[in-house]
Amino acid sequence: MSVRDREIAIEVRNLWKTYVLYHHIVTSFKEVVLHFPRLFKKLRQSRFEVLKDVSFEVRKGEVFGIMGHNGAGKSTLLALIAGVIKPDRGTIKVKGRISPLLELGAGFHPELTGRENIILNGLLLGLTKREIMQRFDKIVEFSELGHFIEEPIRIYSSGMVARLGFSVAVHTDPDILLVDEVLAVGDANFQQKCLRKMEELRNNGVTMVFVSHSRAQMEAICDRIMTIDHGRVVSIEEINRHAEKKTC
Amino acid sequence: MISLTTRQWEYYRDLIFELTNKELKLKYKSSMLGFVWSLLLPFSHALVYFIAFKYILRIKVENYALFLIVGLFVWQWFANSILAGTGAVLSNGNLIKKTKFPYEFLVIAVIISEWLHFILAFVTIFIFLGVYGIPPNTYWVFIPFLMVVQSIMNTGSAFLVASVTVFFRDMVWFINIFLNMFFYLTPIIYPIEMIPDRLRIFIVDANPMALFVALYRQIIIHGTFSYEYFLLAILYSVVIFLFGWWVFAKLKWKFAEVL
Ligand SMILES: Nc1ncnc2c1ncn2[C@@H]1O[C@H](COP(=O)(O)OP(=O)(O)OP(=O)(O)O)[C@@H](O)[C@H]1O
Ligand SMILES: [Mg+2]
């Protein structure tokens, strides 16, 4: 059965997202008091359109890549899919449980240890403590953090944080995995390991949305790649991975 | 009717337990005396007020030390819940931006952590009762109810400040000034009887904290209980809770964007 015939896991229709730059608006009390009439004008000026009429769908078990320049709106799109922020207009339908947004400086508390963060993260993802402890050893093993797991996250290197973030995300049995550039800070070994793991998850029917600036990495794993430019979808191209595999 | 499955029960229990645990850990990280500090603070206040009011201004209140301790602990519980509430959402930006979960639990964890502090502080009140030789009375059965009602007010206040502070950082300054003024305008270091009649309606009847402090004192020191005050306190607490909850629910969708 080809990917095209499978059910839809993520459906995004005519999505618009505007950020209101709150820090522009209420920088201080003084400003509110002194420039009150100007506030309304400012409110209009301080809007910023990040995503404009974005539509696409991702099938179950598909690896969907998103590329684009810095500030194109990729991370915003992932945050919308994760349900962390809300769109202004348009709809997002998601089927299944989503992993935490995996980006640099992932959702950890810097003062807590790796162990405490694994438990906290698992809980926020909807697992009970018992369910987390069943997976605990696997998470630590995959991350290769060793005794650092008992140290506070603030002393981790960025690669170590990324390792832990990725490891927690893939071991909590998500239906949908959102990966935003985390692999960039991992060393070659770990990148390989993550890509292998993603391949394994794909075979188990996990849907993935993958953001990266590395074209080669994207082509190696993605079924399709979408390019966005200043918040607009420019293209969605099919990657013929199976053909490539045959040639090598 | 909302019914929870066994797994959901287990989940919410774990979530609340771990978030509260984290709150306590962060509060006392690299502090040697830890919890003792949160007892020493109201005690140091009590000592200063005792000297200033008993020996210098010569206030005429029976058992003034006990009077102060009860009032200050009850106040401290409220003030600490609000102050901790300002950081409940703000200091968890990392988590909020990456995962969607019921953010309300961040505030509830803070409230439970402050509640545990109050319970432990309350134990020291019993030591004072022993010193003054005041025997227990039947009105003590109201103490748990009073705590529940005050928890409701504290929670509502914390919901309000936790969400508003995210958008308006000046709130932290405002809250400090507000708490300071509110403290001296509430009969905590002076008795209700000293307030002129025409001011009582503002300082006592319209002030839930005055009602709570008065109720705890009635029960513990005098062995009486004013049902009127109690009903009024319930009314205020429910209104504050609903308002705080409503504001939080209105604003929570924007947390991840602003943090
Ligand atoms: N919380 C926010 N409030 C206001 N503006 C924001 C917010 N988050 C992002 N933006 C703006 O939205 C635009 C898109 O940001 P986004 O993070 O989605 O880009 P990106 O495609 O992920 O870029 P990069 O490749 O650098 O990660 C940027 O111009 C950014 O300044
Ligand atoms: Mg990004």
Coordinates of C-alpha atoms and ligand atoms in Angstrom, one line a residue:
Chain A
M1 CA 0.0 0.0 0.0
S2 CA 1.5 3.3 -1.0
V3 CA 1.6 6.3 1.3
R4 CA -1.0 8.1 -0.8
D5 CA -3.8 5.7 0.0
R6 CA -3.4 5.9 3.7
E7 CA -5.6 7.9 6.0
I8 CA -4.8 11.6 6.7
A9 CA -2.9 12.2 10.0
I10 CA -2.5 16.0 9.7
E11 CA -4.8 18.2 7.7
V12 CA -4.0 22.0 7.4
R13 CA -6.5 24.1 5.5
N14 CA -6.1 27.8 4.6
L15 CA -4.1 28.6 7.7
W16 CA -3.4 32.2 8.6
K17 CA -1.4 33.3 11.6
T18 CA -0.6 36.8 12.8
Y19 CA 1.6 37.6 15.8
V20 CA 0.7 40.5 17.9
L21 CA 3.9 42.0 19.2
Y22 CA 2.9 42.5 22.8
H23 CA 6.2 43.8 23.9
H24 CA 5.8 46.6 21.5
I25 CA 2.4 47.5 23.0
V26 CA 3.0 47.4 26.7
T27 CA 6.6 48.1 27.2
S28 CA 5.9 50.1 30.3
F29 CA 3.3 51.7 32.4
K30 CA 4.7 55.1 31.5
E31 CA 3.9 54.4 27.8
V32 CA 0.4 53.3 28.6
V33 CA -0.3 56.5 30.5
L34 CA 1.4 59.0 28.3
H35 CA 0.5 57.7 24.9
F36 CA -2.8 56.1 25.3
P37 CA -4.5 57.4 22.1
R38 CA -1.5 56.2 20.1
L39 CA -1.8 52.8 21.5
F40 CA -4.6 51.8 19.1
K41 CA -2.6 52.9 16.1
K42 CA 0.4 51.0 17.4
L43 CA -1.7 47.9 17.9
R44 CA -2.4 47.8 14.2
Q45 CA 1.3 48.4 13.3
S46 CA 2.6 45.8 15.7
R47 CA 0.8 42.9 13.9
F48 CA 3.0 40.6 12.0
E49 CA 1.7 38.0 9.4
V50 CA 3.7 34.9 9.8
L51 CA 1.7 32.3 7.8
K52 CA -0.4 33.2 4.8
D53 CA -3.0 30.8 3.5
V54 CA -1.1 27.6 4.2
S55 CA -2.7 24.3 3.1
F56 CA -1.3 20.8 3.0
E57 CA -1.9 17.3 4.4
V58 CA 0.3 14.6 5.8
R59 CA -0.7 10.9 5.5
K60 CA -0.2 8.4 8.3
G61 CA 3.3 7.0 8.4
E62 CA 4.6 9.7 6.1
V63 CA 7.8 11.8 6.7
F64 CA 7.0 15.3 5.7
G65 CA 9.8 17.8 5.4
I66 CA 9.5 21.6 5.7
M67 CA 12.3 23.9 4.3
G68 CA 12.6 27.7 4.1
H69 CA 14.8 30.6 5.1
N70 CA 15.2 31.8 8.7
G71 CA 12.0 33.4 9.8
A72 CA 9.9 31.8 7.1
G73 CA 7.5 30.4 9.6
K74 CA 8.5 26.8 10.0
S75 CA 8.6 26.7 13.7
T76 CA 5.4 28.6 13.9
L77 CA 3.7 26.0 11.7
L78 CA 4.9 23.2 14.0
A79 CA 3.7 25.0 17.1
L80 CA 0.3 25.3 15.4
I81 CA 0.2 21.6 14.6
A82 CA 1.3 20.8 18.2
G83 CA -1.7 22.9 19.4
V84 CA 0.5 25.1 21.5
I85 CA -0.7 28.3 19.7
K86 CA -3.9 29.0 17.8
P87 CA -4.4 30.1 14.3
D88 CA -6.4 33.3 13.4
R89 CA -8.1 31.6 10.5
G90 CA -8.1 28.2 8.9
T91 CA -8.3 24.7 10.4
I92 CA -5.8 22.1 11.6
K93 CA -7.0 18.6 12.1
V94 CA -4.6 16.2 13.8
K95 CA -5.2 12.5 14.4
G96 CA -3.3 10.9 17.3
R97 CA -1.0 11.9 20.1
I98 CA 1.7 14.4 19.4
S99 CA 5.3 14.4 20.7
P100 CA 6.6 17.6 22.3
L101 CA 7.9 20.1 19.9
L102 CA 11.5 19.1 19.4
E103 CA 13.6 22.2 19.0
L104 CA 16.8 23.6 20.4
G105 CA 16.6 24.1 24.1
A106 CA 13.7 21.7 24.2
G107 CA 11.0 21.9 26.9
F108 CA 13.1 21.2 29.9
H109 CA 13.5 23.0 33.2
P110 CA 17.1 24.1 33.5
E111 CA 17.3 23.6 37.3
L112 CA 16.0 20.1 37.3
T113 CA 18.1 17.0 36.6
G114 CA 17.8 14.9 33.5
R115 CA 15.9 12.3 35.5
E116 CA 13.4 14.8 36.9
N117 CA 12.9 16.4 33.5
I118 CA 12.2 13.0 31.9
I119 CA 9.5 12.4 34.4
L120 CA 8.0 15.9 34.1
N121 CA 8.1 15.8 30.3
G122 CA 6.4 12.4 30.2
L123 CA 3.6 13.7 32.5
L124 CA 3.0 16.8 30.4
L125 CA 2.7 14.4 27.4
G126 CA 0.0 12.5 29.1
L127 CA 1.8 9.5 30.5
T128 CA 1.4 8.3 34.1
K129 CA 4.5 8.0 36.3
R130 CA 4.3 4.2 36.0
E131 CA 4.3 4.4 32.2
I132 CA 7.3 6.7 32.3
M133 CA 9.3 4.5 34.6
Q134 CA 8.7 1.5 32.3
R135 CA 10.5 3.4 29.6
F136 CA 13.0 5.2 31.7
D137 CA 16.0 2.9 31.2
K138 CA 15.5 2.9 27.4
I139 CA 15.3 6.7 27.3
V140 CA 18.6 7.0 29.2
E141 CA 20.3 4.4 27.2
F142 CA 19.3 5.9 23.9
S143 CA 20.5 9.4 25.0
E144 CA 23.9 8.0 26.0
L145 CA 24.0 10.5 28.8
G146 CA 25.2 8.1 31.5
H147 CA 25.7 9.6 34.9
F148 CA 24.8 13.1 33.6
I149 CA 21.2 12.0 33.9
E150 CA 21.5 13.0 37.6
E151 CA 22.8 16.4 36.9
P152 CA 20.8 19.6 36.3
I153 CA 20.0 20.4 32.6
R154 CA 21.7 23.8 32.9
I155 CA 25.1 22.2 32.8
Y156 CA 24.3 20.1 29.7
S157 CA 25.8 21.0 26.3
S158 CA 23.3 21.8 23.6
G159 CA 23.9 18.5 22.0
M160 CA 23.2 16.7 25.2
V161 CA 19.9 18.6 25.7
A162 CA 19.0 17.6 22.1
R163 CA 19.8 14.0 22.8
L164 CA 17.6 13.9 25.8
G165 CA 14.8 15.7 24.1
F166 CA 14.8 13.4 21.1
S167 CA 15.1 10.3 23.3
V168 CA 12.1 11.3 25.5
A169 CA 10.0 12.2 22.4
V170 CA 10.6 8.9 20.5
H171 CA 10.1 6.7 23.6
T172 CA 6.8 8.1 24.6
D173 CA 5.0 6.3 21.7
P174 CA 3.7 9.4 19.9
D175 CA 1.6 8.9 16.8
I176 CA 3.0 12.1 15.4
L177 CA 6.6 13.3 15.9
L178 CA 7.5 17.0 15.3
V179 CA 11.2 17.5 14.8
D180 CA 12.6 21.0 14.4
E181 CA 16.3 21.2 13.6
V182 CA 17.3 19.3 16.8
L183 CA 19.6 17.0 14.9
A184 CA 21.8 19.9 13.8
V185 CA 23.5 20.1 17.2
G186 CA 24.0 16.3 17.6
D187 CA 27.3 14.8 16.5
A188 CA 27.5 12.6 13.4
N189 CA 27.1 9.5 15.4
F190 CA 23.9 10.7 17.1
Q191 CA 22.5 12.1 13.9
Q192 CA 22.9 8.7 12.3
K193 CA 21.3 7.0 15.3
C194 CA 18.3 9.5 15.2
L195 CA 17.8 9.0 11.5
R196 CA 17.8 5.2 12.0
K197 CA 15.3 5.6 14.8
M198 CA 13.1 7.8 12.6
E199 CA 13.2 5.1 9.9
E200 CA 12.2 2.5 12.4
L201 CA 9.3 4.7 13.7
R202 CA 8.2 5.3 10.1
N203 CA 7.9 1.6 9.6
N204 CA 5.7 1.4 12.7
G205 CA 3.4 3.9 11.2
V206 CA 4.5 7.0 13.1
T207 CA 3.9 10.3 11.1
M208 CA 6.7 12.8 11.2
V209 CA 7.1 16.4 10.3
F210 CA 10.7 17.3 10.0
V211 CA 12.3 20.7 9.7
S212 CA 15.9 21.0 8.7
H213 CA 18.2 23.3 6.7
S214 CA 20.1 20.3 5.4
R215 CA 18.8 19.4 2.0
A216 CA 20.8 16.1 1.9
Q217 CA 19.4 15.0 5.2
M218 CA 15.9 15.9 4.1
E219 CA 16.1 14.0 0.9
A220 CA 17.5 10.9 2.7
I221 CA 14.4 10.6 4.9
C222 CA 11.4 12.6 3.6
D223 CA 8.6 11.4 1.4
R224 CA 7.7 14.9 0.5
I225 CA 9.3 18.3 1.1
M226 CA 7.4 21.5 1.4
T227 CA 9.2 24.9 0.9
I228 CA 7.8 28.0 2.5
D229 CA 8.9 31.6 1.7
H230 CA 7.8 34.5 3.9
G231 CA 4.9 32.4 5.2
R232 CA 3.6 31.2 1.8
V233 CA 3.8 27.7 0.5
V234 CA 6.0 27.8 -2.6
S235 CA 6.2 24.1 -3.5
I236 CA 5.5 20.6 -2.3
E237 CA 7.8 18.1 -4.1
E238 CA 7.7 14.3 -4.0
I239 CA 11.0 12.7 -3.2
N240 CA 11.5 9.4 -4.9
R241 CA 13.4 7.6 -2.1
H242 CA 12.7 4.1 -3.3
A243 CA 14.2 4.7 -6.7
E244 CA 17.3 6.0 -5.1
K245 CA 17.6 3.0 -2.9
K246 CA 17.5 0.7 -5.9
T247 CA 20.4 2.4 -7.6
C248 CA 22.7 2.0 -4.6
Chain B
M1 CA -21.2 14.5 35.5
I2 CA -17.5 14.1 34.9
S3 CA -16.3 10.7 35.8
L4 CA -12.6 9.7 35.6
T5 CA -11.2 6.3 34.8
T6 CA -8.7 4.7 37.1
R7 CA -5.9 5.6 34.7
Q8 CA -7.0 9.3 34.6
W9 CA -7.1 9.4 38.4
E10 CA -3.6 8.0 38.5
Y11 CA -2.5 10.5 35.8
Y12 CA -3.8 13.6 37.5
R13 CA -2.5 12.4 40.9
D14 CA 1.0 11.9 39.4
L15 CA 0.9 15.2 37.6
I16 CA -0.1 17.2 40.6
F17 CA 2.4 15.4 42.8
E18 CA 5.4 15.9 40.4
L19 CA 4.6 19.6 39.7
T20 CA 4.3 20.3 43.4
N21 CA 7.5 18.4 44.1
K22 CA 9.3 20.4 41.5
E23 CA 7.9 23.6 43.0
L24 CA 9.2 22.7 46.5
K25 CA 12.6 21.5 45.1
L26 CA 13.2 24.8 43.2
K27 CA 12.1 26.9 46.1
Y28 CA 14.6 25.3 48.5
K29 CA 17.4 24.4 46.1
S30 CA 20.8 25.3 47.6
S31 CA 19.2 26.6 50.7
M32 CA 20.4 25.0 53.9
L33 CA 17.6 25.8 56.3
G34 CA 15.0 25.4 53.6
F35 CA 11.5 25.3 55.1
V36 CA 12.7 26.9 58.4
W37 CA 13.1 30.2 56.5
S38 CA 9.4 30.4 55.7
L39 CA 8.6 30.1 59.4
L40 CA 11.3 32.5 60.5
L41 CA 9.9 35.3 58.4
P42 CA 6.4 35.6 60.0
F43 CA 8.1 35.0 63.4
S44 CA 10.5 37.9 62.9
H45 CA 7.6 40.1 61.9
A46 CA 5.7 39.0 65.0
L47 CA 8.6 39.8 67.2
V48 CA 9.1 43.3 65.8
Y49 CA 5.3 44.2 66.0
F50 CA 5.2 42.8 69.5
I51 CA 8.0 45.1 70.7
A52 CA 6.6 48.1 68.7
F53 CA 2.9 47.7 69.7
K54 CA 3.1 46.1 73.1
Y55 CA 5.9 48.0 74.7
I56 CA 6.0 51.3 72.7
L57 CA 2.5 52.0 71.6
R58 CA 1.1 50.0 74.5
I59 CA -1.8 48.4 72.6
K60 CA -4.3 46.7 74.9
V61 CA -4.9 43.2 73.5
E62 CA -5.1 40.0 75.5
N63 CA -2.5 37.3 74.4
Y64 CA -1.0 39.8 71.9
A65 CA 1.8 37.4 70.8
L66 CA -0.7 34.7 70.0
F67 CA -3.0 37.3 68.4
L68 CA -0.1 38.3 66.1
I69 CA 1.1 34.8 65.3
V70 CA -2.4 33.7 64.1
G71 CA -2.9 36.9 62.1
L72 CA 0.5 36.9 60.5
F73 CA 0.4 33.2 59.5
V74 CA -3.0 33.6 57.9
W75 CA -1.9 36.7 56.0
Q76 CA 1.4 35.1 55.0
W77 CA -0.4 32.2 53.4
F78 CA -2.4 34.6 51.3
A79 CA 0.5 36.9 50.4
N80 CA 2.8 33.9 49.5
S81 CA 0.2 32.3 47.3
I82 CA -0.1 35.5 45.3
L83 CA 3.6 36.1 45.1
A84 CA 4.3 32.5 44.0
G85 CA 1.4 32.8 41.6
T86 CA 3.1 35.6 39.7
G87 CA 5.8 33.1 38.6
A88 CA 3.6 30.1 38.1
V89 CA 3.2 30.6 34.4
L90 CA 6.1 32.9 33.8
S91 CA 8.8 30.6 35.1
N92 CA 7.5 27.6 33.0
G93 CA 7.8 29.2 29.6
N94 CA 10.1 26.4 28.4
L95 CA 7.4 23.8 29.1
I96 CA 4.4 25.8 27.8
K97 CA 6.1 26.6 24.5
K98 CA 6.8 23.0 23.7
T99 CA 3.9 21.0 25.0
K100 CA 0.1 21.4 25.2
F101 CA -1.1 20.5 28.7
P102 CA -3.6 21.9 31.2
Y103 CA -1.7 24.9 32.3
E104 CA -4.0 25.3 35.3
F105 CA -2.0 22.6 37.0
L106 CA 1.0 24.9 37.2
V107 CA -1.0 27.2 39.4
I108 CA -2.5 24.4 41.4
A109 CA 1.0 23.0 42.2
V110 CA 2.0 26.4 43.5
I111 CA -1.1 26.6 45.7
I112 CA -0.6 23.1 47.1
S113 CA 3.0 23.9 47.9
E114 CA 1.9 27.1 49.8
W115 CA -0.8 25.1 51.5
L116 CA 1.7 22.6 52.8
H117 CA 3.7 25.5 54.3
F118 CA 0.6 26.8 56.0
I119 CA -0.2 23.5 57.5
L120 CA 3.2 23.1 59.0
A121 CA 3.2 26.7 60.2
F122 CA -0.1 26.0 61.9
V123 CA 1.5 23.4 64.0
T124 CA 3.6 26.1 65.7
I125 CA 0.4 27.9 66.7
F126 CA -0.4 24.9 68.8
I127 CA 2.9 25.3 70.6
F128 CA 1.8 28.9 71.5
L129 CA -1.6 27.6 72.7
G130 CA 0.3 25.3 75.1
V131 CA 2.4 28.2 76.3
Y132 CA -0.8 30.3 77.0
G133 CA -2.6 27.4 78.5
I134 CA -5.6 27.7 76.1
P135 CA -7.5 24.4 75.9
P136 CA -9.1 23.2 72.6
N137 CA -12.7 23.9 72.0
T138 CA -15.5 22.5 69.8
Y139 CA -15.2 25.3 67.3
W140 CA -11.9 23.9 66.2
V141 CA -13.9 21.6 63.8
F142 CA -14.4 24.7 61.7
I143 CA -10.7 25.2 61.1
P144 CA -10.5 22.7 58.2
F145 CA -13.5 24.3 56.5
L146 CA -12.0 27.8 57.0
M147 CA -8.8 26.5 55.3
V148 CA -10.7 25.1 52.4
V149 CA -12.5 28.4 51.9
Q150 CA -9.3 30.4 52.1
S151 CA -7.7 28.0 49.6
I152 CA -10.4 28.8 47.2
M153 CA -9.7 32.5 47.5
N154 CA -5.9 32.0 47.3
T155 CA -6.3 29.8 44.2
G156 CA -8.5 32.4 42.4
S157 CA -6.1 35.2 43.2
A158 CA -3.2 33.1 42.0
F159 CA -5.0 32.3 38.7
L160 CA -5.5 36.0 38.2
V161 CA -2.0 37.2 38.8
A162 CA -0.4 34.2 37.1
S163 CA -2.1 34.9 33.8
V164 CA -2.0 38.7 33.9
T165 CA 1.7 38.9 34.8
V166 CA 2.5 37.1 31.5
F167 CA 1.2 40.1 29.5
F168 CA 2.0 42.8 31.9
R169 CA 5.3 42.3 33.7
D170 CA 4.8 45.5 35.8
M171 CA 2.2 43.5 37.7
V172 CA 5.0 42.2 40.0
W173 CA 5.7 45.7 41.2
F174 CA 2.0 46.5 41.5
I175 CA 1.5 43.4 43.6
N176 CA 4.2 44.3 46.0
I177 CA 2.7 47.7 46.6
F178 CA -0.8 46.3 46.8
L179 CA 0.1 43.7 49.4
N180 CA 1.9 46.2 51.5
M181 CA -1.0 48.6 51.6
F182 CA -3.5 45.8 52.0
F183 CA -1.5 44.4 55.0
Y184 CA -1.7 47.6 57.0
L185 CA -5.4 48.2 56.0
T186 CA -6.4 44.8 57.3
P187 CA -6.8 44.3 61.0
I188 CA -3.8 42.0 61.5
I189 CA -1.5 43.8 63.9
Y190 CA -4.4 45.7 65.5
P191 CA -7.9 44.4 66.6
I192 CA -11.1 45.1 64.8
E193 CA -12.4 46.9 67.9
M194 CA -9.9 49.7 67.4
I195 CA -11.3 50.6 63.9
P196 CA -13.7 53.6 63.9
D197 CA -17.3 52.5 63.1
R198 CA -17.6 54.4 59.9
L199 CA -14.5 52.7 58.5
R200 CA -15.5 49.2 59.5
I201 CA -17.6 48.5 56.5
F202 CA -14.5 49.0 54.2
I203 CA -11.8 47.6 56.4
V204 CA -13.7 44.6 57.6
D205 CA -17.0 43.8 55.8
A206 CA -15.6 44.4 52.3
N207 CA -12.3 42.7 53.0
P208 CA -12.1 38.9 52.9
M209 CA -8.7 38.8 54.5
A210 CA -10.1 40.7 57.6
L211 CA -12.8 38.1 57.8
F212 CA -10.4 35.2 57.6
V213 CA -8.1 36.6 60.2
A214 CA -11.0 37.4 62.5
L215 CA -12.5 34.0 62.1
Y216 CA -9.3 32.1 62.9
R217 CA -8.8 34.3 66.0
Q218 CA -12.3 33.8 67.2
I219 CA -11.9 30.1 67.0
I220 CA -8.4 29.7 68.3
I221 CA -8.2 32.5 71.0
H222 CA -11.8 33.2 72.0
G223 CA -13.7 30.0 71.3
T224 CA -16.4 31.7 69.3
F225 CA -17.5 31.7 65.7
S226 CA -19.3 34.3 63.6
Y227 CA -21.5 32.5 61.0
E228 CA -22.1 35.9 59.3
Y229 CA -18.4 36.4 58.7
F230 CA -18.0 32.8 57.5
L231 CA -20.8 33.1 54.9
L232 CA -19.5 36.4 53.7
A233 CA -16.0 34.9 53.4
I234 CA -17.4 32.0 51.3
L235 CA -19.2 34.5 49.1
Y236 CA -16.0 36.5 48.4
S237 CA -13.9 33.5 47.9
V238 CA -16.2 31.9 45.3
V239 CA -16.4 35.2 43.4
I240 CA -12.7 35.8 43.5
F241 CA -12.1 32.2 42.4
L242 CA -14.5 32.4 39.5
F243 CA -13.1 35.7 38.3
G244 CA -9.5 34.5 38.5
W245 CA -10.4 31.2 36.7
W246 CA -12.2 33.1 34.0
V247 CA -9.4 35.5 33.3
F248 CA -6.9 32.6 33.2
A249 CA -9.1 30.7 30.8
K250 CA -9.4 33.8 28.6
L251 CA -5.7 34.4 28.5
K252 CA -4.1 30.9 28.5
W253 CA -4.3 30.5 24.7
K254 CA -1.8 33.3 24.2
F255 CA 0.8 32.1 26.8
A256 CA 3.0 30.2 24.3
E257 CA 3.1 33.2 22.0
V258 CA 4.1 35.8 24.6
L259 CA 6.5 33.8 26.8
Ligands
LIG1 N1 6.1 34.6 19.8 C1 6.3 35.4 18.7 N2 5.9 36.7 18.7 C2 6.1 37.4 17.7 N3 6.7 37.1 16.6 C3 7.2 35.8 16.5 C4 7.0 34.9 17.5 N4 7.6 33.7 17.2 C5 8.1 33.9 15.9 N5 7.8 35.2 15.5 C6 8.2 35.7 14.2 O1 7.6 34.9 13.2 C7 8.5 34.7 12.1 C8 8.6 33.3 11.8 O2 9.3 32.6 12.9 P1 9.6 31.1 12.9 O3 10.3 30.8 14.2 O4 8.4 30.3 12.6 O5 10.7 31.0 11.7 P2 11.5 29.7 11.2 O6 11.0 29.4 9.8 O7 11.3 28.6 12.2 O8 13.0 30.2 11.2 P3 14.3 29.5 11.6 O9 14.8 28.8 10.3 O10 15.3 30.6 11.9 O11 14.1 28.6 12.7 C9 9.8 35.4 12.5 O12 9.9 36.6 11.8 C10 9.7 35.7 13.9 O13 10.3 36.9 14.3
MG2 MG 12.7 27.7 13.6

